[in-house]
Each structure stands twice: as C-alpha cells, then as structure tokens.
Amino acid sequence: MKDNLSHSEAATIFNKDVKRVDWHDETLWFVREKRDKAAHQIPEWETLRETASQIKNNVLSNIHDYLVEFESNALKNGIIIHWAADAGEHNKIVHTIIKKHGVKQMVKSKSMLTEECHLNEYLAQKGIDVIDTDLGERIVQLRNEPPSHIVLPAIHLKKEDVSDTFNKHLGTEKGNHNPKYLTEAARLHLRDAFLTRKVALTGVNFAIAETGEFVVCTNEGNADMGVHLANVHIACMGFEKIIPQRKHLGVFLRLLARSATGQPITTFSSHFKKPRNGQEMHIVIVDNGRSTQLGRPDFRNSLKCIRCAACMNTCPVYRRSGGHSYHTAIVGPIGSILAPNLDMSKNADLPFASTLCGSCTNVCPVKIDIHEQLYKWRQVLVKEGYTPTTKTIAMKAMATVLSTATIFNLAGKAGRFVIKNLPFLMNNSINAWYKQREMPVPPEESFREWYKKNGKEFKEKDYE
C-alpha cells in the first residue's frame, strides 16, 4: 500500500477482493478463538493479567531506575550498551557496528522496533544486504512489502501467493503450493545465510533489570540460528521492554504465547546474558517518542504492550481492512494509539479506524485500556485540528442540530420527506453510507410525535 493513502482508502482497495477479505477475517478469528481456549484452561488467567499490568505500572513509574540498573548489570556481563534518542540514531548505531567489522551482509530476526525505525531501507542505502530470517518476514521482504501483522507478518497472503513469490525469487517449482515444499525451500535458502553472515540482529521481548539479560521469543528458532553462528549479536529494544526481576518473567511468558497464537508457550524462549567467547554483543536501547508517550497521562499505558497482537486478531476493523491499511509499522488497535504519538498529522486517521467495541481491551494480556485511548486520541486530534475540514464542519453542524430542539424536529421531518419522496437525493454515490448499505425505510412519524399522541395512555397503564 502507498504511504499517502488514508486508512479508509487503503481498506477500500483491500476490500475489492471479497473472498480474500472473508478468508483474512475468518483466519484471524480462528486465532482469537485459540487464544480464548488457551486462556480458559488457566483458572488464574485474570490474576496473571492483573499481575502483569501492575508489574508494568511499576516499570513505567520507575523506568529511569530500572534502565540504569539494567545498563549497569549488562555492562558487568560484557555487553556493549548504546542509547538512541530516535530512529535515525538507532539506524546509525547499527550501521556503525556493522561497518566497524567490515561486512556487507547481515541476518535479522523479527524485530518490530527495526520496522518502526525503517532499518532495512536505511541499511540498503548504505550497501548492506539484510536478510530477514523469520519465514513470514522473509516472504514479505521478497515481495517488497511491509509486514501486515506483528506476529503473523504474511497473514494477508495465501499459499498460492507464497508459491508465486518463491518461484520468482528462489526458483521453486511453478504452481507447487504445498506448504511443506515451500517451507523446505525457505529453510534451504536461509540456511546458507545463517552459515555465511557474521552479524546477526534480533529484537528483545523482555529485558531484565536485575540481571542485565534479555529474552527473545520465537517459534522457528531463527534468532538462535543467527546469533549462535555470528561473531556479532546486535539486540535492539524500546526502553519499555524492561521488567524488574527474573521471577517476573514467568508471568509474561505464560501470557504472551497464549494471547498471540493460543500456544502454552513459544517454541523457543532464548535467554542472552553475556557474549560467548570471541563474540561481541550489543544492545541498542531506543526512545523514539516513548518518553513523550510516557509523559501523556491518558496514553502512557500503551507502553505496557508486549506485542502479542491479540488486539489485532479480535478487532473487527483490522480483520476486514488488512494490516497494510494502517500505513504504520505497528498496526491494528495498539498501533492506532502508538502512531499518533510519533506523528499526529500523518496518523490522524488511525484512531477513527475503530468501532470502539472494547474487544481489544478485553483480550489485552496487560490490561491496556485500548478502546478508551482510541476515543481519547480522537478528542486530542479534533482539538489540535488534525481532522478533515469536511468532517469538522459536519460535526459542528450536527452539534447545532442535536442541541436545538426546533432545528432537530425540522431536520427530522425534512429527512423523512426526502427519503420517502426524493430518494435519489440520498441514494447516490456522494452518500458514503449508501455505497455499502441500503437506506432505511422512513417512519411515518418521529418518536416525539408518536409519544405526544400515545404517551399519556402508556403513563396511565403504568399506574393501573
């Protein structure tokens, strides 16, 4: 999708393929159902959610102390620590490390932070070849597309799409879309990269202040393959990934995989505390707007996010609009409250891409009040003047109508008359509502008119 398209415009393009939209919707809802089954198998599920939420509250309230503690312990472990104020600094730091070792190639595990910072594009401009080793990430990378989901990056694609992509880029058999065959082809393709590339980058799921170690969770083992064969391990993390003590890790690991895919735990939960002999290990700790979000009382809770994507799998808007309609690295409901913090002008449409049904809040493992923050962002964006002029005028006109009884009554009569006698004025392409819905049959009278005639009779019956 083009970056300059609004959410609704990009969603309209995605919705042209009705069968794909239905399949996308059903597939993600299937994942949501798996999450529910996994959660209901644990009697203490809600206690775990509350505990995780309170741990994260503590972290956000004492983030400075925990970051200093983490840095101190990581340095004692022999890890080199870097601090980046924004995406630009992050990218320069990573490039400097790579350049220092005189290499032009790197393998990378899944990292939504590097997607947020557009690291791949930056390194490509510097002549560095980056291979994403997560299968879904590699598929979309070959297609020159961003991931459409933070856990299932290629969820918008069918096996036939993957077959065509692999045939074009990897030389696989044309028309063979057997998943086992395609997975084996990807495994062989990536194995050479693991064996030959001496710099590996991973994300960070959890960083433990008490010990200076960090944990990376994957289902494919690609992060382990990359870093265990590399001479240099670079780990990139937003500062909110901190948790206070190792004993807290169990709470989050029990929540993460169940919320994400319905698994009891991720297949690989890899702990990194110090570099092995002869290896160099770096951690890049990134702000990139997080301090600003931390300073917004209404939105600081969004920094609790552990990137499970449960909110995406349940969201009726995301499921039927596709991840690429969000024009931002972190998509769906959580992305819609994180993105405006980075750029209100560019992302002003995203908080409105929601029904405010609250399903996202209900499934969030760390109890982020997502739908309430979406509503609060709408208020902020309107006050700051970031909504379209047409919508602003329409809302002001509606406020006038709804706040003045005489105008409200006249408008109701006019609306009923037009729908009944001049339907072409409403049933046309200018009316966005009519493009996908039938206009309602107008009532013969308003409720107010009906109540004037019948209200007294009902009141008398109430007292009988």
GROMACS .gro file of C-alpha atoms in nm:
model
  464
    1MET     CA    1   0.000   0.000   0.000
    2LYS     CA    2   0.115   0.353  -0.067
    3ASP     CA    3   0.205   0.557   0.239
    4ASN     CA    4  -0.005   0.853   0.126
    5LEU     CA    5  -0.332   0.659   0.131
    6SER     CA    6  -0.560   0.705   0.431
    7HIS     CA    7  -0.680   0.402   0.623
    8SER     CA    8  -1.021   0.408   0.456
    9GLU     CA    9  -0.871   0.443   0.107
   10ALA     CA   10  -0.628   0.156   0.160
   11ALA     CA   11  -0.900  -0.057   0.319
   12THR     CA   12  -1.121   0.005   0.016
   13ILE     CA   13  -0.851  -0.143  -0.207
   14PHE     CA   14  -0.813  -0.447   0.021
   15ASN     CA   15  -1.191  -0.496   0.026
   16LYS     CA   16  -1.215  -0.529  -0.353
   17ASP     CA   17  -1.111  -0.893  -0.316
   18VAL     CA   18  -1.412  -1.010  -0.117
   19LYS     CA   19  -1.305  -1.374  -0.091
   20ARG     CA   20  -0.963  -1.276   0.043
   21VAL     CA   21  -1.120  -1.041   0.296
   22ASP     CA   22  -1.353  -1.314   0.420
   23TRP     CA   23  -1.061  -1.557   0.445
   24HIS     CA   24  -0.849  -1.299   0.631
   25ASP     CA   25  -1.135  -1.231   0.871
   26GLU     CA   26  -1.203  -1.599   0.940
   27THR     CA   27  -0.835  -1.690   0.981
   28LEU     CA   28  -0.769  -1.420   1.239
   29TRP     CA   29  -1.088  -1.501   1.426
   30PHE     CA   30  -0.970  -1.864   1.438
   31VAL     CA   31  -0.652  -1.741   1.611
   32ARG     CA   32  -0.865  -1.535   1.850
   33GLU     CA   33  -1.066  -1.848   1.936
   34LYS     CA   34  -0.743  -2.039   2.005
   35ARG     CA   35  -0.645  -1.760   2.243
   36ASP     CA   36  -0.976  -1.793   2.429
   37LYS     CA   37  -0.939  -2.170   2.467
   38ALA     CA   38  -0.583  -2.132   2.598
   39ALA     CA   39  -0.687  -1.860   2.843
   40HIS     CA   40  -0.985  -2.052   2.977
   41GLN     CA   41  -0.764  -2.352   3.057
   42ILE     CA   42  -0.587  -2.147   3.326
   43PRO     CA   43  -0.801  -2.070   3.634
   44GLU     CA   44  -0.565  -1.789   3.735
   45TRP     CA   45  -0.571  -1.618   3.394
   46GLU     CA   46  -0.720  -1.292   3.517
   47THR     CA   47  -0.478  -1.290   3.811
   48LEU     CA   48  -0.191  -1.323   3.564
   49ARG     CA   49  -0.325  -1.032   3.359
   50GLU     CA   50  -0.363  -0.812   3.664
   51THR     CA   51  -0.018  -0.907   3.791
   52ALA     CA   52   0.144  -0.829   3.456
   53SER     CA   53  -0.039  -0.498   3.440
   54GLN     CA   54   0.078  -0.398   3.787
   55ILE     CA   55   0.438  -0.500   3.712
   56LYS     CA   56   0.429  -0.281   3.403
   57ASN     CA   57   0.276   0.005   3.603
   58ASN     CA   58   0.571  -0.021   3.839
   59VAL     CA   59   0.815  -0.023   3.547
   60LEU     CA   60   0.666   0.285   3.383
   61SER     CA   61   0.668   0.472   3.713
   62ASN     CA   62   1.034   0.386   3.780
   63ILE     CA   63   1.170   0.345   3.429
   64HIS     CA   64   1.480   0.557   3.487
   65ASP     CA   65   1.599   0.349   3.781
   66TYR     CA   66   1.534   0.018   3.602
   67LEU     CA   67   1.714   0.130   3.285
   68VAL     CA   68   2.019   0.240   3.485
   69GLU     CA   69   2.014  -0.091   3.675
   70PHE     CA   70   1.983  -0.288   3.351
   71GLU     CA   71   2.269  -0.098   3.189
   72SER     CA   72   2.493  -0.149   3.491
   73ASN     CA   73   2.432  -0.525   3.505
   74ALA     CA   74   2.456  -0.570   3.128
   75LEU     CA   75   2.793  -0.391   3.123
   76LYS     CA   76   2.917  -0.623   3.401
   77ASN     CA   77   2.812  -0.915   3.179
   78GLY     CA   78   3.032  -0.787   2.896
   79ILE     CA   79   2.755  -0.643   2.679
   80ILE     CA   80   2.811  -0.311   2.500
   81ILE     CA   81   2.520  -0.068   2.558
   82HIS     CA   82   2.407   0.207   2.319
   83TRP     CA   83   2.135   0.468   2.368
   84ALA     CA   84   1.933   0.607   2.075
   85ALA     CA   85   1.704   0.907   2.104
   86ASP     CA   86   1.520   0.834   1.781
   87ALA     CA   87   1.503   0.611   1.473
   88GLY     CA   88   1.782   0.800   1.300
   89GLU     CA   89   2.027   0.746   1.586
   90HIS     CA   90   1.927   0.381   1.614
   91ASN     CA   91   1.996   0.319   1.246
   92LYS     CA   92   2.331   0.499   1.257
   93ILE     CA   93   2.443   0.298   1.561
   94VAL     CA   94   2.358  -0.033   1.394
   95HIS     CA   95   2.534   0.072   1.074
   96THR     CA   96   2.843   0.185   1.267
   97ILE     CA   97   2.870  -0.156   1.435
   98ILE     CA   98   2.838  -0.337   1.103
   99LYS     CA   99   3.084  -0.102   0.932
  100LYS     CA  100   3.337  -0.150   1.212
  101HIS     CA  101   3.352  -0.521   1.131
  102GLY     CA  102   3.388  -0.461   0.759
  103VAL     CA  103   3.091  -0.671   0.650
  104LYS     CA  104   2.822  -0.601   0.391
  105GLN     CA  105   2.571  -0.868   0.493
  106MET     CA  106   2.353  -0.934   0.798
  107VAL     CA  107   2.083  -1.175   0.911
  108LYS     CA  108   1.795  -1.036   1.113
  109SER     CA  109   1.533  -1.198   1.330
  110LYS     CA  110   1.188  -1.045   1.367
  111SER     CA  111   1.204  -0.702   1.528
  112MET     CA  112   0.912  -0.462   1.517
  113LEU     CA  113   1.136  -0.186   1.652
  114THR     CA  114   1.357  -0.207   1.342
  115GLU     CA  115   1.041  -0.198   1.128
  116GLU     CA  116   0.938   0.114   1.320
  117CYS     CA  117   1.280   0.268   1.251
  118HIS     CA  118   1.289   0.153   0.884
  119LEU     CA  119   1.629  -0.006   0.944
  120ASN     CA  120   1.623  -0.234   0.637
  121GLU     CA  121   1.573   0.057   0.399
  122TYR     CA  122   1.844   0.261   0.572
  123LEU     CA  123   2.099  -0.020   0.555
  124ALA     CA  124   2.014  -0.092   0.192
  125GLN     CA  125   2.104   0.269   0.110
  126LYS     CA  126   2.439   0.209   0.282
  127GLY     CA  127   2.508  -0.101   0.073
  128ILE     CA  128   2.428  -0.353   0.349
  129ASP     CA  129   2.230  -0.661   0.243
  130VAL     CA  130   1.985  -0.766   0.514
  131ILE     CA  131   1.801  -1.098   0.512
  132ASP     CA  132   1.501  -1.136   0.741
  133THR     CA  133   1.507  -1.493   0.872
  134ASP     CA  134   1.156  -1.521   1.015
  135LEU     CA  135   0.962  -1.707   0.744
  136GLY     CA  136   0.674  -1.461   0.725
  137GLU     CA  137   0.912  -1.163   0.732
  138ARG     CA  138   1.124  -1.319   0.456
  139ILE     CA  139   0.818  -1.373   0.238
  140VAL     CA  140   0.707  -1.009   0.260
  141GLN     CA  141   1.067  -0.891   0.222
  142LEU     CA  142   1.097  -1.081  -0.108
  143ARG     CA  143   0.771  -0.917  -0.218
  144ASN     CA  144   0.899  -0.574  -0.112
  145GLU     CA  145   0.607  -0.535   0.127
  146PRO     CA  146   0.592  -0.440   0.495
  147PRO     CA  147   0.453  -0.697   0.740
  148SER     CA  148   0.077  -0.673   0.782
  149HIS     CA  149   0.072  -0.821   1.134
  150ILE     CA  150   0.330  -0.813   1.413
  151VAL     CA  151   0.315  -1.186   1.489
  152LEU     CA  152   0.192  -1.323   1.154
  153PRO     CA  153   0.369  -1.091   0.907
  154ALA     CA  154   0.233  -1.259   0.592
  155ILE     CA  155  -0.120  -1.332   0.714
  156HIS     CA  156  -0.261  -1.134   0.421
  157LEU     CA  157  -0.111  -1.384   0.176
  158LYS     CA  158  -0.234  -1.728   0.071
  159LYS     CA  159  -0.013  -2.027  -0.007
  160GLU     CA  160  -0.061  -1.960  -0.379
  161ASP     CA  161   0.086  -1.612  -0.331
  162VAL     CA  162   0.385  -1.758  -0.147
  163SER     CA  163   0.432  -2.016  -0.422
  164ASP     CA  164   0.444  -1.744  -0.687
  165THR     CA  165   0.688  -1.539  -0.477
  166PHE     CA  166   0.924  -1.833  -0.419
  167ASN     CA  167   0.908  -1.934  -0.784
  168LYS     CA  168   1.016  -1.583  -0.883
  169HIS     CA  169   1.289  -1.532  -0.624
  170LEU     CA  170   1.401  -1.881  -0.516
  171GLY     CA  171   1.337  -2.078  -0.834
  172THR     CA  172   1.088  -2.322  -0.682
  173GLU     CA  173   0.855  -2.531  -0.897
  174LYS     CA  174   0.589  -2.312  -1.056
  175GLY     CA  175   0.240  -2.385  -0.925
  176ASN     CA  176   0.358  -2.603  -0.637
  177HIS     CA  177   0.195  -2.451  -0.329
  178ASN     CA  178   0.236  -2.742  -0.091
  179PRO     CA  179   0.323  -2.580   0.247
  180LYS     CA  180   0.583  -2.845   0.334
  181TYR     CA  181   0.756  -2.797  -0.001
  182LEU     CA  182   0.759  -2.419   0.036
  183THR     CA  183   0.884  -2.435   0.395
  184GLU     CA  184   1.167  -2.668   0.293
  185ALA     CA  185   1.263  -2.432   0.011
  186ALA     CA  186   1.276  -2.141   0.258
  187ARG     CA  187   1.481  -2.349   0.502
  188LEU     CA  188   1.743  -2.430   0.238
  189HIS     CA  189   1.753  -2.069   0.122
  190LEU     CA  190   1.801  -1.933   0.473
  191ARG     CA  191   2.050  -2.199   0.584
  192ASP     CA  192   2.317  -2.052   0.354
  193ALA     CA  193   2.258  -1.706   0.503
  194PHE     CA  194   2.296  -1.838   0.858
  195LEU     CA  195   2.622  -2.010   0.773
  196THR     CA  196   2.785  -1.720   0.589
  197ARG     CA  197   2.674  -1.400   0.765
  198LYS     CA  198   2.874  -1.295   1.066
  199VAL     CA  199   2.649  -1.021   1.205
  200ALA     CA  200   2.303  -1.108   1.343
  201LEU     CA  201   2.036  -0.874   1.476
  202THR     CA  202   1.744  -0.967   1.699
  203GLY     CA  203   1.469  -0.787   1.877
  204VAL     CA  204   1.409  -0.810   2.252
  205ASN     CA  205   1.089  -0.937   2.410
  206PHE     CA  206   1.193  -0.881   2.771
  207ALA     CA  207   1.498  -0.719   2.931
  208ILE     CA  208   1.558  -0.798   3.299
  209ALA     CA  209   1.695  -0.512   3.509
  210GLU     CA  210   1.803  -0.739   3.795
  211THR     CA  211   2.040  -0.950   3.583
  212GLY     CA  212   2.117  -0.744   3.272
  213GLU     CA  213   1.996  -1.027   3.048
  214PHE     CA  214   1.732  -1.028   2.776
  215VAL     CA  215   1.492  -1.283   2.630
  216VAL     CA  216   1.394  -1.339   2.266
  217CYS     CA  217   1.084  -1.548   2.189
  218THR     CA  218   1.044  -1.723   1.852
  219ASN     CA  219   0.864  -2.025   1.711
  220GLU     CA  220   1.113  -2.103   1.435
  221GLY     CA  221   1.448  -2.088   1.614
  222ASN     CA  222   1.577  -1.843   1.356
  223ALA     CA  223   1.703  -1.596   1.617
  224ASP     CA  224   1.913  -1.870   1.779
  225MET     CA  225   2.049  -1.988   1.445
  226GLY     CA  226   2.151  -1.635   1.353
  227VAL     CA  227   2.326  -1.529   1.673
  228HIS     CA  228   2.490  -1.862   1.758
  229LEU     CA  229   2.671  -1.868   1.423
  230ALA     CA  230   2.753  -1.495   1.415
  231ASN     CA  231   3.054  -1.313   1.552
  232VAL     CA  232   2.844  -1.008   1.640
  233HIS     CA  233   2.499  -1.005   1.803
  234ILE     CA  234   2.306  -0.676   1.795
  235ALA     CA  235   1.984  -0.664   2.001
  236CYS     CA  236   1.751  -0.366   1.956
  237MET     CA  237   1.482  -0.275   2.210
  238GLY     CA  238   1.244   0.001   2.302
  239PHE     CA  239   1.308   0.107   2.660
  240GLU     CA  240   0.964  -0.016   2.769
  241LYS     CA  241   1.079  -0.381   2.731
  242ILE     CA  242   1.229  -0.370   3.082
  243ILE     CA  243   1.091  -0.588   3.360
  244PRO     CA  244   1.230  -0.561   3.716
  245GLN     CA  245   1.330  -0.916   3.815
  246ARG     CA  246   1.382  -1.257   3.660
  247LYS     CA  247   1.098  -1.403   3.869
  248HIS     CA  248   0.856  -1.173   3.683
  249LEU     CA  249   0.946  -1.333   3.352
  250GLY     CA  250   0.722  -1.635   3.413
  251VAL     CA  251   0.414  -1.414   3.434
  252PHE     CA  252   0.475  -1.264   3.091
  253LEU     CA  253   0.583  -1.586   2.919
  254ARG     CA  254   0.259  -1.754   3.030
  255LEU     CA  255   0.059  -1.465   2.886
  256LEU     CA  256   0.249  -1.391   2.565
  257ALA     CA  257   0.211  -1.705   2.353
  258ARG     CA  258  -0.140  -1.782   2.475
  259SER     CA  259  -0.252  -1.432   2.379
  260ALA     CA  260  -0.069  -1.437   2.047
  261THR     CA  261  -0.139  -1.779   1.898
  262GLY     CA  262  -0.307  -1.990   2.165
  263GLN     CA  263   0.013  -2.183   2.243
  264PRO     CA  264   0.108  -2.262   2.604
  265ILE     CA  265   0.450  -2.107   2.542
  266THR     CA  266   0.664  -2.003   2.247
  267THR     CA  267   0.871  -2.286   2.099
  268PHE     CA  268   1.197  -2.104   2.174
  269SER     CA  269   1.239  -1.865   2.468
  270SER     CA  270   1.609  -1.780   2.440
  271HIS     CA  271   1.798  -1.611   2.725
  272PHE     CA  272   2.103  -1.398   2.644
  273LYS     CA  273   2.311  -1.280   2.937
  274LYS     CA  274   2.664  -1.238   2.800
  275PRO     CA  275   2.851  -1.291   2.476
  276ARG     CA  276   3.014  -1.628   2.422
  277ASN     CA  277   3.392  -1.640   2.397
  278GLY     CA  278   3.507  -1.447   2.093
  279GLN     CA  279   3.164  -1.293   2.029
  280GLU     CA  280   3.068  -0.925   2.055
  281MET     CA  281   2.721  -0.842   2.190
  282HIS     CA  282   2.550  -0.504   2.164
  283ILE     CA  283   2.217  -0.375   2.295
  284VAL     CA  284   2.066  -0.061   2.142
  285ILE     CA  285   1.808   0.095   2.376
  286VAL     CA  286   1.571   0.323   2.186
  287ASP     CA  287   1.337   0.606   2.284
  288ASN     CA  288   1.184   0.723   1.952
  289GLY     CA  289   0.884   0.900   2.106
  290ARG     CA  290   0.837   0.671   2.402
  291SER     CA  291   0.931   0.942   2.654
  292THR     CA  292   0.665   1.165   2.501
  293GLN     CA  293   0.406   0.888   2.532
  294LEU     CA  294   0.520   0.822   2.889
  295GLY     CA  295   0.450   1.187   2.966
  296ARG     CA  296   0.092   1.170   2.834
  297PRO     CA  297  -0.119   1.052   3.132
  298ASP     CA  298  -0.403   0.931   2.909
  299PHE     CA  299  -0.174   0.725   2.685
  300ARG     CA  300   0.120   0.604   2.896
  301ASN     CA  301  -0.044   0.266   2.949
  302SER     CA  302   0.012   0.187   2.582
  303LEU     CA  303   0.379   0.135   2.671
  304LYS     CA  304   0.280  -0.180   2.861
  305CYS     CA  305   0.233  -0.357   2.527
  306ILE     CA  306   0.418  -0.691   2.492
  307ARG     CA  307   0.346  -0.717   2.115
  308CYS     CA  308   0.120  -1.024   2.130
  309ALA     CA  309  -0.122  -0.893   1.862
  310ALA     CA  310  -0.430  -1.025   2.045
  311CYS     CA  311  -0.598  -0.690   1.984
  312MET     CA  312  -0.546  -0.729   1.607
  313ASN     CA  313  -0.684  -1.082   1.596
  314THR     CA  314  -1.007  -0.974   1.765
  315CYS     CA  315  -1.056  -0.632   1.602
  316PRO     CA  316  -1.347  -0.637   1.350
  317VAL     CA  317  -1.196  -0.341   1.165
  318TYR     CA  318  -0.844  -0.482   1.134
  319ARG     CA  319  -0.970  -0.825   1.031
  320ARG     CA  320  -1.162  -0.676   0.740
  321SER     CA  321  -0.934  -0.389   0.639
  322GLY     CA  322  -0.595  -0.565   0.643
  323GLY     CA  323  -0.274  -0.461   0.812
  324HIS     CA  324  -0.141  -0.256   0.521
  325SER     CA  325  -0.431  -0.013   0.556
  326TYR     CA  326  -0.270   0.125   0.874
  327HIS     CA  327   0.038   0.277   0.699
  328THR     CA  328   0.249   0.226   1.014
  329ALA     CA  329   0.481  -0.047   1.145
  330ILE     CA  330   0.265  -0.141   1.445
  331VAL     CA  331  -0.083  -0.192   1.303
  332GLY     CA  332  -0.429  -0.257   1.441
  333PRO     CA  333  -0.575  -0.109   1.761
  334ILE     CA  334  -0.246  -0.082   1.953
  335GLY     CA  335  -0.075   0.076   1.652
  336SER     CA  336  -0.356   0.327   1.628
  337ILE     CA  337  -0.272   0.465   1.973
  338LEU     CA  338   0.106   0.446   1.931
  339ALA     CA  339   0.134   0.601   1.583
  340PRO     CA  340  -0.028   0.943   1.655
  341ASN     CA  341   0.228   0.993   1.930
  342LEU     CA  342   0.502   0.979   1.666
  343ASP     CA  343   0.322   1.191   1.406
  344MET     CA  344  -0.028   1.327   1.463
  345SER     CA  345  -0.062   1.471   1.115
  346LYS     CA  346   0.034   1.152   0.930
  347ASN     CA  347  -0.159   0.916   1.157
  348ALA     CA  348  -0.465   1.123   1.249
  349ASP     CA  349  -0.697   0.882   1.067
  350LEU     CA  350  -0.599   0.571   1.264
  351PRO     CA  351  -0.782   0.629   1.596
  352PHE     CA  352  -1.101   0.663   1.390
  353ALA     CA  353  -1.045   0.318   1.233
  354SER     CA  354  -1.229   0.153   1.520
  355THR     CA  355  -1.581   0.067   1.635
  356LEU     CA  356  -1.478   0.130   1.999
  357CYS     CA  357  -1.637  -0.209   2.078
  358GLY     CA  358  -1.380  -0.275   2.351
  359SER     CA  359  -1.288  -0.626   2.236
  360CYS     CA  360  -0.922  -0.521   2.211
  361THR     CA  361  -0.919  -0.413   2.575
  362ASN     CA  362  -1.089  -0.735   2.683
  363VAL     CA  363  -0.816  -0.957   2.534
  364CYS     CA  364  -0.510  -0.746   2.615
  365PRO     CA  365  -0.287  -0.956   2.844
  366VAL     CA  366  -0.152  -0.649   3.025
  367LYS     CA  367  -0.487  -0.470   3.051
  368ILE     CA  368  -0.419  -0.168   2.830
  369ASP     CA  369  -0.736   0.038   2.802
  370ILE     CA  370  -0.703   0.039   2.422
  371HIS     CA  371  -1.053   0.142   2.316
  372GLU     CA  372  -1.061   0.422   2.574
  373GLN     CA  373  -0.729   0.554   2.444
  374LEU     CA  374  -0.861   0.542   2.088
  375TYR     CA  375  -1.152   0.759   2.198
  376LYS     CA  376  -0.920   0.999   2.384
  377TRP     CA  377  -0.693   1.030   2.079
  378ARG     CA  378  -0.996   1.130   1.874
  379GLN     CA  379  -1.062   1.413   2.115
  380VAL     CA  380  -0.698   1.525   2.106
  381LEU     CA  381  -0.682   1.514   1.726
  382VAL     CA  382  -1.002   1.713   1.686
  383LYS     CA  383  -0.886   1.980   1.933
  384GLU     CA  384  -0.547   2.002   1.761
  385GLY     CA  385  -0.714   2.047   1.422
  386TYR     CA  386  -0.592   1.725   1.259
  387THR     CA  387  -0.929   1.604   1.136
  388PRO     CA  388  -1.051   1.671   0.777
  389THR     CA  389  -1.224   2.005   0.726
  390THR     CA  390  -1.536   1.836   0.586
  391LYS     CA  391  -1.570   1.620   0.898
  392THR     CA  392  -1.513   1.919   1.126
  393ILE     CA  393  -1.786   2.117   0.951
  394ALA     CA  394  -2.021   1.818   0.954
  395MET     CA  395  -1.969   1.759   1.326
  396LYS     CA  396  -2.030   2.125   1.409
  397ALA     CA  397  -2.346   2.121   1.200
  398MET     CA  398  -2.462   1.803   1.373
  399ALA     CA  399  -2.387   1.954   1.715
  400THR     CA  400  -2.607   2.251   1.629
  401VAL     CA  401  -2.889   2.025   1.511
  402LEU     CA  402  -2.875   1.798   1.814
  403SER     CA  403  -2.856   2.083   2.064
  404THR     CA  404  -3.152   2.284   1.928
  405ALA     CA  405  -3.496   2.121   1.959
  406THR     CA  406  -3.662   2.324   1.684
  407ILE     CA  407  -3.388   2.258   1.429
  408PHE     CA  408  -3.379   1.891   1.533
  409ASN     CA  409  -3.751   1.848   1.471
  410LEU     CA  410  -3.736   2.029   1.135
  411ALA     CA  411  -3.436   1.825   1.025
  412GLY     CA  412  -3.615   1.502   1.114
  413LYS     CA  413  -3.923   1.597   0.912
  414ALA     CA  414  -3.709   1.707   0.618
  415GLY     CA  415  -3.507   1.383   0.629
  416ARG     CA  416  -3.817   1.163   0.633
  417PHE     CA  417  -3.972   1.360   0.347
  418VAL     CA  418  -3.659   1.339   0.130
  419ILE     CA  419  -3.602   0.964   0.185
  420LYS     CA  420  -3.968   0.893   0.107
  421ASN     CA  421  -4.037   1.130  -0.181
  422LEU     CA  422  -3.694   1.225  -0.323
  423PRO     CA  423  -3.482   0.914  -0.258
  424PHE     CA  424  -3.234   0.997  -0.537
  425LEU     CA  425  -3.105   1.285  -0.321
  426MET     CA  426  -2.983   1.027  -0.067
  427ASN     CA  427  -2.928   0.716  -0.278
  428ASN     CA  428  -2.628   0.829  -0.478
  429SER     CA  429  -2.250   0.793  -0.487
  430ILE     CA  430  -2.198   1.114  -0.288
  431ASN     CA  431  -2.354   0.950   0.017
  432ALA     CA  432  -2.079   0.728   0.163
  433TRP     CA  433  -2.336   0.539   0.372
  434TYR     CA  434  -2.534   0.434   0.065
  435LYS     CA  435  -2.226   0.287  -0.110
  436GLN     CA  436  -2.240  -0.023   0.109
  437ARG     CA  437  -2.585  -0.014   0.270
  438GLU     CA  438  -2.949   0.029   0.184
  439MET     CA  439  -3.107   0.345   0.320
  440PRO     CA  440  -3.364   0.274   0.593
  441VAL     CA  441  -3.737   0.291   0.529
  442PRO     CA  442  -3.853   0.626   0.672
  443PRO     CA  443  -4.103   0.607   0.960
  444GLU     CA  444  -4.439   0.778   0.920
  445GLU     CA  445  -4.369   0.995   1.223
  446SER     CA  446  -4.092   1.067   1.471
  447PHE     CA  447  -4.082   0.912   1.817
  448ARG     CA  448  -4.156   1.257   1.965
  449GLU     CA  449  -4.472   1.286   1.752
  450TRP     CA  450  -4.578   0.932   1.838
  451TYR     CA  451  -4.521   0.993   2.211
  452LYS     CA  452  -4.730   1.309   2.207
  453LYS     CA  453  -5.024   1.102   2.082
  454ASN     CA  454  -4.969   0.787   2.288
  455GLY     CA  455  -4.761   0.883   2.589
  456LYS     CA  456  -5.048   0.969   2.818
  457GLU     CA  457  -5.216   0.633   2.753
  458PHE     CA  458  -4.897   0.444   2.848
  459LYS     CA  459  -4.847   0.650   3.164
  460GLU     CA  460  -5.199   0.569   3.277
  461LYS     CA  461  -5.140   0.197   3.216
  462ASP     CA  462  -4.822   0.211   3.426
  463TYR     CA  463  -5.025   0.319   3.729
  464GLU     CA  464  -5.302   0.065   3.692
   0.00000   0.00000   0.00000
